[in-house]
Coordinates of C-alpha atoms (C1' of nucleotides) in Angstrom, one line a residue:
Chain J
M1 CA -120.3 10.9 -85.6
A2 CA -119.0 12.1 -82.3
K3 CA -115.6 13.4 -82.7
G4 CA -113.5 12.8 -79.2
I5 CA -116.0 10.5 -77.4
T6 CA -114.7 7.0 -77.4
K7 CA -117.7 4.5 -77.7
R8 CA -119.2 2.7 -75.0
S9 CA -118.4 -0.6 -76.6
E10 CA -114.8 0.2 -77.0
D11 CA -113.9 1.3 -73.7
Y12 CA -116.7 2.2 -71.1
S13 CA -114.6 4.2 -68.5
K14 CA -112.8 6.1 -71.3
W15 CA -116.2 6.9 -72.7
Y16 CA -117.3 8.1 -69.2
L17 CA -114.5 10.6 -69.0
D18 CA -115.0 11.6 -72.3
V19 CA -118.6 12.4 -71.9
I20 CA -117.9 14.5 -68.9
A21 CA -115.2 16.4 -70.8
A22 CA -117.4 16.9 -73.9
A23 CA -120.2 18.2 -71.9
D24 CA -117.7 20.5 -69.6
L25 CA -119.1 19.0 -66.4
A26 CA -115.9 19.0 -64.5
E27 CA -112.1 18.5 -64.7
H28 CA -109.0 17.2 -62.5
S29 CA -107.6 19.7 -60.4
A30 CA -104.1 20.2 -59.3
V31 CA -104.7 18.3 -56.2
R32 CA -104.7 14.6 -56.6
G33 CA -108.1 13.0 -56.3
C34 CA -110.0 16.2 -56.2
M35 CA -111.9 17.6 -59.1
V36 CA -113.1 21.1 -60.4
I37 CA -116.8 21.1 -60.8
K38 CA -117.6 23.5 -63.9
P39 CA -120.7 25.5 -64.4
N40 CA -122.6 22.9 -66.4
G41 CA -121.7 20.0 -63.9
Y42 CA -122.5 22.2 -60.7
A43 CA -126.0 23.3 -62.4
L44 CA -126.8 19.8 -62.4
W45 CA -125.8 19.6 -58.8
E46 CA -127.9 22.6 -57.9
N47 CA -130.8 21.1 -59.5
I48 CA -130.4 17.7 -57.7
Q49 CA -129.7 19.8 -54.4
R50 CA -133.0 22.0 -55.0
Q51 CA -135.3 18.9 -55.5
L52 CA -133.9 17.0 -52.8
D53 CA -133.8 19.9 -50.4
N54 CA -137.8 20.5 -51.1
M55 CA -138.4 16.9 -50.5
F56 CA -136.6 17.1 -47.1
K57 CA -138.5 20.1 -46.1
E58 CA -141.9 18.5 -47.1
T59 CA -140.9 15.7 -44.4
G60 CA -139.9 18.1 -41.8
H61 CA -136.5 18.3 -41.8
E62 CA -134.4 21.7 -41.3
N63 CA -130.9 22.5 -42.7
A64 CA -128.0 23.7 -40.4
Y65 CA -124.4 23.8 -41.0
F66 CA -121.6 22.1 -38.8
P67 CA -118.0 22.6 -39.1
L68 CA -115.4 21.0 -41.3
F69 CA -113.2 20.4 -38.6
I70 CA -113.3 17.6 -36.2
P71 CA -111.3 17.2 -33.0
E72 CA -109.5 13.9 -33.6
S73 CA -110.7 12.6 -30.2
F74 CA -114.4 12.9 -31.3
I75 CA -113.9 10.5 -34.3
K76 CA -112.1 7.9 -31.8
K77 CA -115.4 7.5 -29.6
E78 CA -117.3 5.2 -31.5
A79 CA -115.2 2.1 -32.0
Q80 CA -116.8 0.7 -35.2
H81 CA -116.8 4.4 -36.6
I82 CA -113.2 5.0 -36.0
K83 CA -112.2 1.6 -37.5
G84 CA -113.9 2.1 -40.5
F85 CA -112.8 5.7 -41.1
S86 CA -109.5 5.8 -39.8
P87 CA -107.5 4.8 -43.2
E88 CA -109.0 7.6 -45.1
L89 CA -108.8 10.4 -42.7
A90 CA -107.0 13.8 -43.6
V91 CA -105.7 15.6 -40.5
V92 CA -104.7 19.0 -39.8
T93 CA -101.7 19.4 -37.3
Y94 CA -100.7 22.6 -38.0
G95 CA -102.7 26.2 -37.7
G96 CA -101.4 29.5 -37.4
G97 CA -97.9 28.4 -37.9
K98 CA -98.1 26.3 -34.7
Q99 CA -98.5 22.7 -34.0
L100 CA -102.1 22.2 -32.7
E101 CA -102.5 20.5 -29.2
E102 CA -105.1 18.3 -30.7
P103 CA -105.3 17.3 -34.3
L104 CA -108.0 18.2 -36.4
V105 CA -109.9 15.7 -38.8
I106 CA -111.3 17.2 -41.7
R107 CA -114.9 15.4 -41.7
P108 CA -115.1 12.2 -43.4
T109 CA -118.8 12.5 -42.3
S110 CA -120.3 14.4 -39.5
E111 CA -121.8 11.9 -37.0
T112 CA -119.1 12.8 -34.3
I113 CA -119.2 16.5 -34.4
I114 CA -123.0 16.4 -34.6
W115 CA -123.7 13.9 -31.8
S116 CA -121.1 16.1 -29.5
T117 CA -123.5 19.0 -30.2
Y118 CA -126.8 17.2 -29.9
A119 CA -125.8 16.1 -26.5
K120 CA -125.9 19.5 -25.3
W121 CA -129.3 20.3 -27.1
I122 CA -131.1 17.2 -25.8
Q123 CA -132.5 16.8 -22.2
S124 CA -135.9 16.0 -22.5
Y125 CA -138.6 14.1 -24.7
R126 CA -139.8 17.5 -25.5
D127 CA -136.6 18.3 -27.6
L128 CA -137.1 15.2 -29.8
P129 CA -137.1 14.5 -32.8
I130 CA -134.6 16.5 -34.0
L131 CA -134.5 16.4 -37.9
I132 CA -131.5 18.4 -39.3
N133 CA -129.8 18.0 -42.8
Q134 CA -126.8 19.8 -43.9
W135 CA -125.1 20.4 -47.3
A136 CA -121.4 20.0 -47.2
N137 CA -118.4 18.9 -48.3
V138 CA -116.3 15.8 -46.9
V139 CA -113.0 14.4 -47.7
R140 CA -111.8 10.9 -47.6
W141 CA -108.4 10.0 -48.6
E142 CA -109.1 7.5 -51.5
M143 CA -106.8 5.4 -53.1
R144 CA -108.2 5.4 -56.3
T145 CA -110.3 8.2 -57.8
R146 CA -112.9 8.7 -60.7
L147 CA -114.5 12.1 -61.3
F148 CA -117.9 12.2 -59.4
L149 CA -117.9 8.5 -58.7
R150 CA -115.2 8.6 -56.2
T151 CA -113.2 11.8 -55.3
A152 CA -111.0 12.6 -52.5
E153 CA -113.4 15.7 -51.8
F154 CA -116.8 15.5 -52.7
L155 CA -120.0 17.4 -51.9
W156 CA -123.2 15.7 -50.4
Q157 CA -125.9 16.2 -48.0
E158 CA -126.1 14.3 -44.8
G159 CA -129.2 14.1 -42.7
H160 CA -128.7 13.5 -38.8
T161 CA -131.6 12.8 -36.7
A162 CA -132.5 12.2 -33.2
H163 CA -135.3 10.3 -31.8
A164 CA -137.1 9.2 -28.5
T165 CA -137.7 5.6 -29.8
E166 CA -136.4 3.0 -31.6
Q167 CA -139.6 2.5 -34.0
E168 CA -139.5 6.2 -34.7
A169 CA -135.8 6.1 -35.9
I170 CA -136.5 3.1 -37.9
E171 CA -139.4 4.9 -39.7
E172 CA -137.3 7.8 -40.2
T173 CA -134.5 5.9 -41.9
L174 CA -137.2 3.9 -44.1
L175 CA -138.8 7.3 -45.1
I176 CA -135.6 8.6 -46.2
L177 CA -134.8 5.6 -48.0
D178 CA -138.1 6.2 -49.9
V179 CA -137.4 9.9 -50.3
Y180 CA -133.9 8.4 -52.1
R181 CA -136.1 6.1 -54.3
R182 CA -138.7 8.6 -55.4
F183 CA -136.0 11.1 -56.3
A184 CA -133.9 8.6 -58.4
E185 CA -137.1 7.2 -59.9
E186 CA -139.0 10.6 -60.8
Y187 CA -135.9 12.9 -61.1
L188 CA -132.9 10.6 -62.5
A189 CA -135.1 8.5 -64.3
A190 CA -133.3 5.6 -62.5
P191 CA -134.9 2.5 -61.6
V192 CA -133.6 1.4 -58.3
F193 CA -133.5 -1.7 -56.3
T194 CA -134.0 -0.9 -52.3
G195 CA -132.9 -3.0 -49.5
V196 CA -130.5 -3.5 -46.5
K197 CA -126.8 -4.0 -46.9
T198 CA -125.1 -6.9 -45.1
A199 CA -123.1 -6.7 -42.2
A200 CA -119.7 -6.5 -44.3
E201 CA -121.2 -3.6 -46.2
R202 CA -122.7 -1.5 -43.5
F203 CA -121.7 1.9 -42.6
A204 CA -119.4 2.2 -39.7
G205 CA -121.2 2.5 -36.8
A206 CA -124.6 1.9 -38.2
I207 CA -127.0 -1.0 -36.8
D208 CA -128.6 -1.3 -40.4
T209 CA -127.6 0.5 -43.7
Y210 CA -130.4 0.8 -46.3
C211 CA -129.6 1.4 -49.7
I212 CA -130.5 2.3 -53.3
E213 CA -128.8 0.1 -56.2
A214 CA -129.1 1.2 -59.9
M215 CA -127.6 -0.7 -63.0
M216 CA -125.3 1.1 -65.2
Q217 CA -125.0 0.6 -68.8
D218 CA -122.1 -1.6 -68.3
K219 CA -124.4 -3.5 -66.2
K220 CA -122.7 -2.7 -62.9
A221 CA -124.3 -1.7 -59.8
L222 CA -123.8 1.9 -58.3
Q223 CA -125.1 2.7 -54.8
G224 CA -126.8 5.8 -55.1
G225 CA -127.8 6.6 -51.7
T226 CA -127.8 5.4 -48.3
S227 CA -129.9 5.8 -45.0
H228 CA -128.5 4.4 -41.7
Y229 CA -130.4 3.2 -38.6
L230 CA -127.7 4.0 -35.8
G231 CA -129.5 2.9 -32.6
E232 CA -128.0 3.9 -29.6
N233 CA -124.5 3.8 -30.8
F234 CA -123.6 7.3 -31.0
A235 CA -125.9 8.3 -28.0
R236 CA -123.9 6.0 -25.9
A237 CA -120.4 7.3 -27.4
F238 CA -121.5 10.9 -26.8
D239 CA -123.6 10.4 -23.9
V240 CA -126.8 11.7 -25.3
T241 CA -129.7 11.0 -23.0
F242 CA -133.0 12.5 -22.4
Q243 CA -135.7 12.2 -19.7
D244 CA -138.9 10.5 -21.0
E245 CA -142.6 11.3 -19.8
N246 CA -142.0 9.1 -16.7
G247 CA -138.7 10.9 -15.6
E248 CA -136.5 8.1 -16.7
N249 CA -133.1 8.7 -18.5
K250 CA -132.6 7.2 -21.6
Y251 CA -130.6 7.1 -24.8
V252 CA -131.8 8.9 -28.1
F253 CA -131.9 6.6 -31.3
A254 CA -130.1 8.0 -34.2
T255 CA -130.2 8.1 -37.9
S256 CA -128.1 9.4 -40.8
W257 CA -128.5 9.4 -44.6
G258 CA -126.8 10.8 -47.6
V259 CA -126.4 11.2 -51.4
S260 CA -123.4 13.0 -53.0
T261 CA -122.2 14.4 -56.2
R262 CA -121.8 10.7 -57.0
L263 CA -125.5 10.9 -58.4
I264 CA -124.1 13.0 -61.3
G265 CA -122.0 10.0 -62.1
A266 CA -125.0 7.7 -62.1
L267 CA -127.1 9.9 -64.2
I268 CA -124.2 10.0 -66.7
M269 CA -123.6 6.3 -66.9
M270 CA -127.3 5.4 -67.0
H271 CA -128.6 7.7 -69.7
S272 CA -125.7 8.9 -72.0
D273 CA -124.9 7.6 -75.2
D274 CA -121.8 7.6 -77.7
N275 CA -122.8 11.2 -78.8
G276 CA -122.4 12.5 -75.3
L277 CA -124.5 13.3 -72.4
V278 CA -128.2 12.8 -72.1
I279 CA -129.8 14.4 -69.0
P280 CA -133.2 13.7 -67.8
P281 CA -135.4 16.5 -68.5
R282 CA -136.5 17.3 -65.2
L283 CA -132.9 17.9 -63.9
A284 CA -131.6 19.5 -67.1
P285 CA -130.5 23.0 -66.4
T286 CA -131.3 24.1 -70.0
K287 CA -134.2 22.2 -71.2
V288 CA -134.8 23.5 -74.6
V289 CA -132.3 25.1 -77.1
F290 CA -133.7 27.0 -80.1
I291 CA -131.3 27.4 -83.0
P292 CA -132.1 29.8 -85.8
I293 CA -131.0 29.0 -89.3
W294 CA -130.4 32.1 -91.7
R295 CA -128.8 32.4 -95.2
D296 CA -128.2 36.3 -94.7
D297 CA -128.3 39.1 -92.3
S298 CA -132.0 40.1 -92.8
Q299 CA -133.1 36.7 -92.4
S300 CA -131.3 36.4 -89.2
D301 CA -133.0 39.5 -87.7
M302 CA -136.5 38.1 -88.7
L303 CA -135.8 34.7 -87.4
K304 CA -134.4 36.2 -84.1
A305 CA -137.6 38.3 -84.0
K306 CA -139.8 35.4 -84.6
I307 CA -138.1 33.3 -81.9
T308 CA -138.5 36.0 -79.4
A309 CA -142.3 36.0 -80.5
L310 CA -142.6 32.2 -80.3
T311 CA -141.2 32.1 -76.7
E312 CA -143.1 34.8 -75.5
G313 CA -144.3 33.9 -71.9
W314 CA -141.6 30.9 -71.5
K315 CA -139.3 32.5 -69.1
G316 CA -140.3 31.5 -65.5
R317 CA -141.8 28.4 -66.9
I318 CA -139.2 26.6 -68.7
S319 CA -135.4 27.3 -69.0
F320 CA -134.3 27.5 -72.7
K321 CA -131.6 29.2 -74.5
V322 CA -131.5 30.8 -78.1
D323 CA -128.2 29.9 -79.8
D324 CA -128.0 33.1 -82.2
R325 CA -124.2 33.0 -82.1
D326 CA -123.1 34.0 -85.8
Q327 CA -119.6 32.4 -85.6
Y328 CA -120.7 28.7 -85.6
R329 CA -122.9 27.4 -88.4
P330 CA -126.1 25.1 -87.3
G331 CA -124.5 21.7 -87.5
Y332 CA -121.7 22.6 -85.3
K333 CA -124.5 23.9 -82.7
F334 CA -126.6 20.6 -83.1
N335 CA -123.4 18.9 -82.0
E336 CA -122.5 21.2 -79.1
W337 CA -125.8 21.0 -77.5
E338 CA -126.0 17.2 -78.1
K339 CA -122.7 16.6 -76.2
K340 CA -124.1 18.9 -73.5
G341 CA -127.1 16.7 -73.2
V342 CA -130.0 19.2 -73.5
P343 CA -133.3 17.4 -73.8
I344 CA -134.9 19.2 -76.7
R345 CA -133.8 21.2 -79.9
L346 CA -135.9 23.4 -81.7
E347 CA -134.7 24.8 -85.2
L348 CA -136.2 27.5 -87.2
G349 CA -135.0 28.3 -90.6
P350 CA -136.7 29.9 -93.7
K351 CA -138.3 26.6 -94.6
D352 CA -140.1 26.6 -91.3
I353 CA -141.3 30.3 -91.4
E354 CA -142.9 29.2 -94.9
N355 CA -144.7 26.3 -93.4
N356 CA -145.7 27.8 -90.1
Q357 CA -143.7 25.1 -88.3
V358 CA -140.6 24.3 -86.1
V359 CA -138.4 21.3 -86.3
M360 CA -138.3 19.8 -82.8
V361 CA -135.7 16.9 -82.2
R362 CA -135.4 14.9 -79.0
R363 CA -132.0 14.3 -77.6
D364 CA -132.8 10.8 -75.9
T365 CA -133.5 9.2 -79.2
G366 CA -132.7 11.6 -82.0
E367 CA -136.2 11.8 -83.5
K368 CA -137.0 14.6 -85.6
M369 CA -140.5 16.2 -85.7
F370 CA -142.1 18.8 -87.6
V371 CA -144.4 20.5 -85.4
S372 CA -146.8 23.5 -85.6
Q373 CA -145.7 26.8 -84.3
E374 CA -149.3 27.1 -82.5
G375 CA -149.3 25.8 -78.9
L376 CA -145.4 25.3 -79.1
L377 CA -144.8 25.5 -75.2
E378 CA -147.5 23.1 -74.4
R379 CA -145.9 20.6 -77.1
V380 CA -142.5 21.0 -75.7
E381 CA -143.8 20.7 -72.0
N382 CA -145.6 17.5 -73.1
L383 CA -142.4 16.1 -74.9
L384 CA -140.2 16.9 -72.1
A385 CA -142.2 14.6 -70.0
T386 CA -142.4 11.9 -72.3
I387 CA -138.8 12.0 -72.6
Q388 CA -138.5 11.9 -69.0
Q389 CA -140.9 8.9 -68.8
D390 CA -139.2 6.8 -71.6
M391 CA -135.7 7.3 -70.4
F392 CA -136.9 5.7 -67.2
N393 CA -138.4 2.9 -69.0
R394 CA -135.8 2.4 -71.0
A395 CA -133.3 2.0 -68.1
L396 CA -135.9 -0.2 -66.4
V397 CA -136.3 -2.6 -69.6
F398 CA -132.6 -2.7 -69.5
R399 CA -132.0 -3.4 -66.0
D400 CA -134.5 -6.1 -66.0
A401 CA -133.2 -7.8 -69.1
N402 CA -129.8 -8.0 -67.4
T403 CA -131.1 -9.2 -64.2
Y404 CA -131.3 -13.2 -63.2
D405 CA -132.4 -15.7 -60.8
E406 CA -129.3 -18.2 -60.4
D407 CA -129.1 -21.0 -58.2
N408 CA -125.8 -22.8 -59.3
F409 CA -122.4 -21.4 -57.9
E410 CA -120.5 -22.4 -60.9
A411 CA -122.9 -21.0 -63.3
F412 CA -123.1 -17.9 -61.4
R413 CA -119.3 -17.4 -61.6
N414 CA -119.3 -17.7 -65.2
R415 CA -122.5 -15.4 -65.9
I416 CA -121.2 -12.8 -63.6
E417 CA -118.3 -12.4 -65.9
D418 CA -120.4 -12.6 -69.2
P419 CA -122.8 -11.4 -70.0
G420 CA -122.7 -9.8 -66.5
G421 CA -125.5 -8.1 -65.0
F422 CA -127.5 -8.4 -61.6
F423 CA -128.0 -11.9 -59.8
W424 CA -130.8 -12.7 -57.3
V425 CA -129.2 -15.7 -55.4
H426 CA -129.9 -17.6 -52.3
W427 CA -127.5 -17.0 -49.3
C428 CA -127.5 -18.3 -45.9
G429 CA -126.4 -15.4 -44.3
S430 CA -123.2 -16.4 -43.2
P431 CA -120.2 -13.9 -43.5
A432 CA -118.1 -16.9 -44.8
C433 CA -120.3 -17.3 -47.9
E434 CA -120.4 -13.8 -48.3
T435 CA -116.4 -13.8 -48.5
R436 CA -116.9 -16.7 -51.0
F437 CA -118.6 -14.5 -53.4
Q438 CA -116.3 -11.6 -53.3
D439 CA -113.1 -13.8 -53.7
S440 CA -114.4 -16.0 -56.5
S441 CA -116.2 -13.5 -58.5
K442 CA -115.2 -9.9 -57.5
A443 CA -118.9 -9.6 -56.9
T444 CA -120.7 -8.4 -53.7
I445 CA -124.1 -8.6 -52.2
R446 CA -125.4 -5.3 -53.2
L447 CA -128.5 -5.6 -50.8
I448 CA -131.1 -8.1 -49.1
P449 CA -134.6 -7.0 -50.3
M450 CA -137.0 -5.9 -47.9
G451 CA -140.4 -6.6 -49.3
E452 CA -141.8 -10.0 -50.2
S453 CA -140.8 -10.2 -53.6
K454 CA -137.7 -12.2 -53.4
K455 CA -138.9 -14.1 -50.2
E456 CA -138.8 -18.0 -50.9
D457 CA -137.0 -20.9 -49.4
G458 CA -134.2 -22.2 -51.2
S459 CA -130.6 -23.2 -50.4
C460 CA -127.4 -21.0 -50.2
I461 CA -125.4 -20.8 -53.6
V462 CA -122.3 -21.6 -51.9
C463 CA -122.7 -23.9 -49.1
G464 CA -126.2 -25.3 -49.7
Q465 CA -127.7 -24.2 -46.2
P466 CA -131.3 -23.2 -45.9
S467 CA -132.0 -19.7 -47.1
H468 CA -135.4 -17.7 -47.1
T469 CA -134.8 -15.0 -49.3
R470 CA -132.8 -14.2 -52.4
V471 CA -130.3 -11.5 -52.4
L472 CA -129.0 -9.1 -55.1
V473 CA -125.3 -9.7 -56.0
A474 CA -123.4 -7.7 -59.0
K475 CA -120.0 -6.2 -59.5
S476 CA -120.1 -2.5 -58.4
Y477 CA -118.5 0.7 -58.6
Chain H
rC1 C1' -99.3 0.3 -52.3
rG2 C1' -98.5 -3.2 -57.0
rG3 C1' -98.7 -3.6 -62.6
rG4 C1' -99.1 -0.6 -67.0
rG5 C1' -98.9 4.3 -69.8
rC6 C1' -97.7 9.3 -70.2
rG7 C1' -95.7 14.4 -69.3
rU8 C1' -93.6 19.1 -75.8
rA9 C1' -98.7 25.9 -77.4
rG10 C1' -105.5 25.9 -74.5
rC11 C1' -106.5 20.4 -76.3
rG12 C1' -104.6 15.8 -78.9
rC13 C1' -100.0 14.6 -80.8
rA14 C1' -95.0 14.1 -84.0
rG15 C1' -89.9 14.7 -82.9
rU16 C1' -86.6 11.2 -78.2
rC17 C1' -84.1 5.2 -80.2
rC18 C1' -79.2 7.7 -83.2
rG19 C1' -77.8 15.1 -79.4
rG20 C1' -76.6 19.5 -84.2
rU21 C1' -80.3 25.6 -87.9
rU22 C1' -85.3 29.6 -85.8
rA23 C1' -88.9 22.6 -81.8
rG24 C1' -93.2 21.0 -85.8
rC25 C1' -98.5 19.2 -87.1
rG26 C1' -103.7 18.9 -86.2
rC27 C1' -107.9 21.1 -83.5
rG28 C1' -108.9 25.3 -80.8
rC29 C1' -108.0 30.8 -80.3
rC30 C1' -107.4 36.3 -82.7
rU31 C1' -108.4 39.4 -87.4
rG32 C1' -110.9 39.9 -92.0
rC33 C1' -113.8 38.3 -96.1
rU34 C1' -117.0 34.6 -97.9
rU35 C1' -120.5 31.2 -95.7
rU36 C1' -124.8 29.0 -92.4
rG37 C1' -131.1 23.0 -92.5
rG38 C1' -125.6 18.0 -89.4
rG39 C1' -119.0 19.6 -86.7
rA40 C1' -117.6 25.7 -93.2
rG41 C1' -113.6 27.9 -96.8
rC42 C1' -109.7 31.2 -97.9
rA43 C1' -105.9 34.6 -96.2
rG44 C1' -103.2 36.5 -92.1
rG45 C1' -101.8 36.2 -87.0
rA46 C1' -100.9 35.3 -81.7
rA47 C1' -99.5 31.6 -78.4
rG48 C1' -93.8 27.0 -76.0
rU49 C1' -89.1 28.1 -69.0
rC50 C1' -90.1 20.7 -74.4
rG51 C1' -93.0 18.3 -66.1
rA52 C1' -88.8 20.0 -62.2
rG53 C1' -83.3 19.8 -60.8
rA54 C1' -78.7 18.0 -61.3
rG55 C1' -75.2 16.1 -64.5
rU56 C1' -72.4 14.8 -69.3
rU57 C1' -71.1 17.7 -73.8
rC58 C1' -68.5 22.8 -78.0
rA59 C1' -74.0 21.7 -78.1
rA60 C1' -79.6 18.5 -74.7
rA61 C1' -87.0 17.8 -75.8
rU62 C1' -83.3 14.0 -77.3
rC63 C1' -77.9 10.9 -73.2
rU64 C1' -77.5 9.9 -67.5
rC65 C1' -79.2 10.4 -62.3
rU66 C1' -82.9 12.2 -58.8
rC67 C1' -87.5 14.0 -58.0
rC68 C1' -92.7 15.6 -59.1
rG69 C1' -97.4 15.1 -61.3
rC70 C1' -101.2 12.6 -64.1
rC71 C1' -104.4 8.7 -66.5
rC72 C1' -105.7 3.5 -66.7
rC73 C1' -105.8 -1.5 -64.5
rG74 C1' -106.0 -4.1 -59.6
rA75 C1' -106.5 -4.3 -53.5
rC76 C1' -110.1 -0.2 -50.0
rC77 C1' -114.6 2.8 -50.3
rA78 C1' -120.5 7.2 -50.8

RNA sequence: CGGGGCGUAGCGCAGUCCGGUUAGCGCGCCUGCUUUGGGAGCAGGAAGUCGAGAGUUCAAAUCUCUCCGCCCCGACCA
């Protein structure tokens, strides 16, 4: 049915690239590992941005902007940080035709430039907290790249906050984790597990890294966002101190957190099908496309006028398009908007005029409905809400059907290959056993859950030592 | 960086083994007419430094050498 899109069952990663091409979201650029985000893809990013930005503002954050270039010496100040990032840095050594005295690193993340700045801003406890976010691009020289999922340059937001107490900083970290979870569930229609990373998977320079993890349709995990509690690590490296109420000098406590254009990759891989992109209504740049179907010119004028009347008052309430192009026939248009993932298609032809109806078609299920022209906007809005909810529910059912408890290491090694999925297993906490998961199964510990749900006594699936909680293990992107 | 594949019109490809007219095909694009409820038909048309450079030859998309780039799979990562 869909020309030019490989079936998921044939080649999942080819399918992924085909969906992006068919929906005209992005393309590879002349620069290795970089992508051009085209208008359809960027519109998705703008919607993600708009919503998250609102959520950050609602929780008391402000936006600011820090420079792209970071003096090399800054990056080197925090030992773990430089260790983690040095392999993937892009460095500028020439400027204005002359060799620079000090090379400038193109930011892979902005902790160092930000903390060197915060050091100047903070003297007193009265200066705290600082709750800043920035929308920016960053560069990480990746070996292997894939559109949206991993590119050498990507767009993201990075929040950087400074607090007087450890408790407040940890609360901030968890607050943002919850913002990410809510955004994933309510907007991306993506059920996620939340938890904390193991030491091996932790952000370079963090005390703890919290994350949201979602299951893609190939049953692999994708980390959608991270929130880090940085403790005093960066404050010590950049000498960021404040005087508290008692006149004592103390280091500030830090957090940082981010989500990137990778979320677009997650959205694609969770919801799209063999006919192309499927966008959750709340993030869809165009929520409804209206297609008139005519037999001659007089009809076309009449139908266009009717659609204008039917969509009276829609502007400002719902984003819609009327596809009245004369050079394409209806079937072509149906297909085109399906590939692009528009949630609802409305058709209006001579038969519908006779019956005072409109044909309404869901992108997510393909279901076709004949509905009255009365109260059309309300019907559309209701259906959009239904689609949003159904998409979440389907993803949740899929994830739960492919998530298992497993206590036998050999069985685990077999099942992670076939059928694959998420596995809750007991782990003693030792890095040695963690390494054995990875080496023997190519799967990693995605997170250690925080709540009570997976707390139970058991024995480590690798070594048999006591364990008090199950951890989530899966192959991942 | 290792393994595999590829580079010929905007996109997808044939032609390359075995050198030889004016480098083809499909889709798309432009013009016109007919069409229009699931990817329209006919007619006409535009569009190529055959990835780059060097070499062999009367003659190179095709043979030789060098280089560049991209995609897929692995090791590292949001």
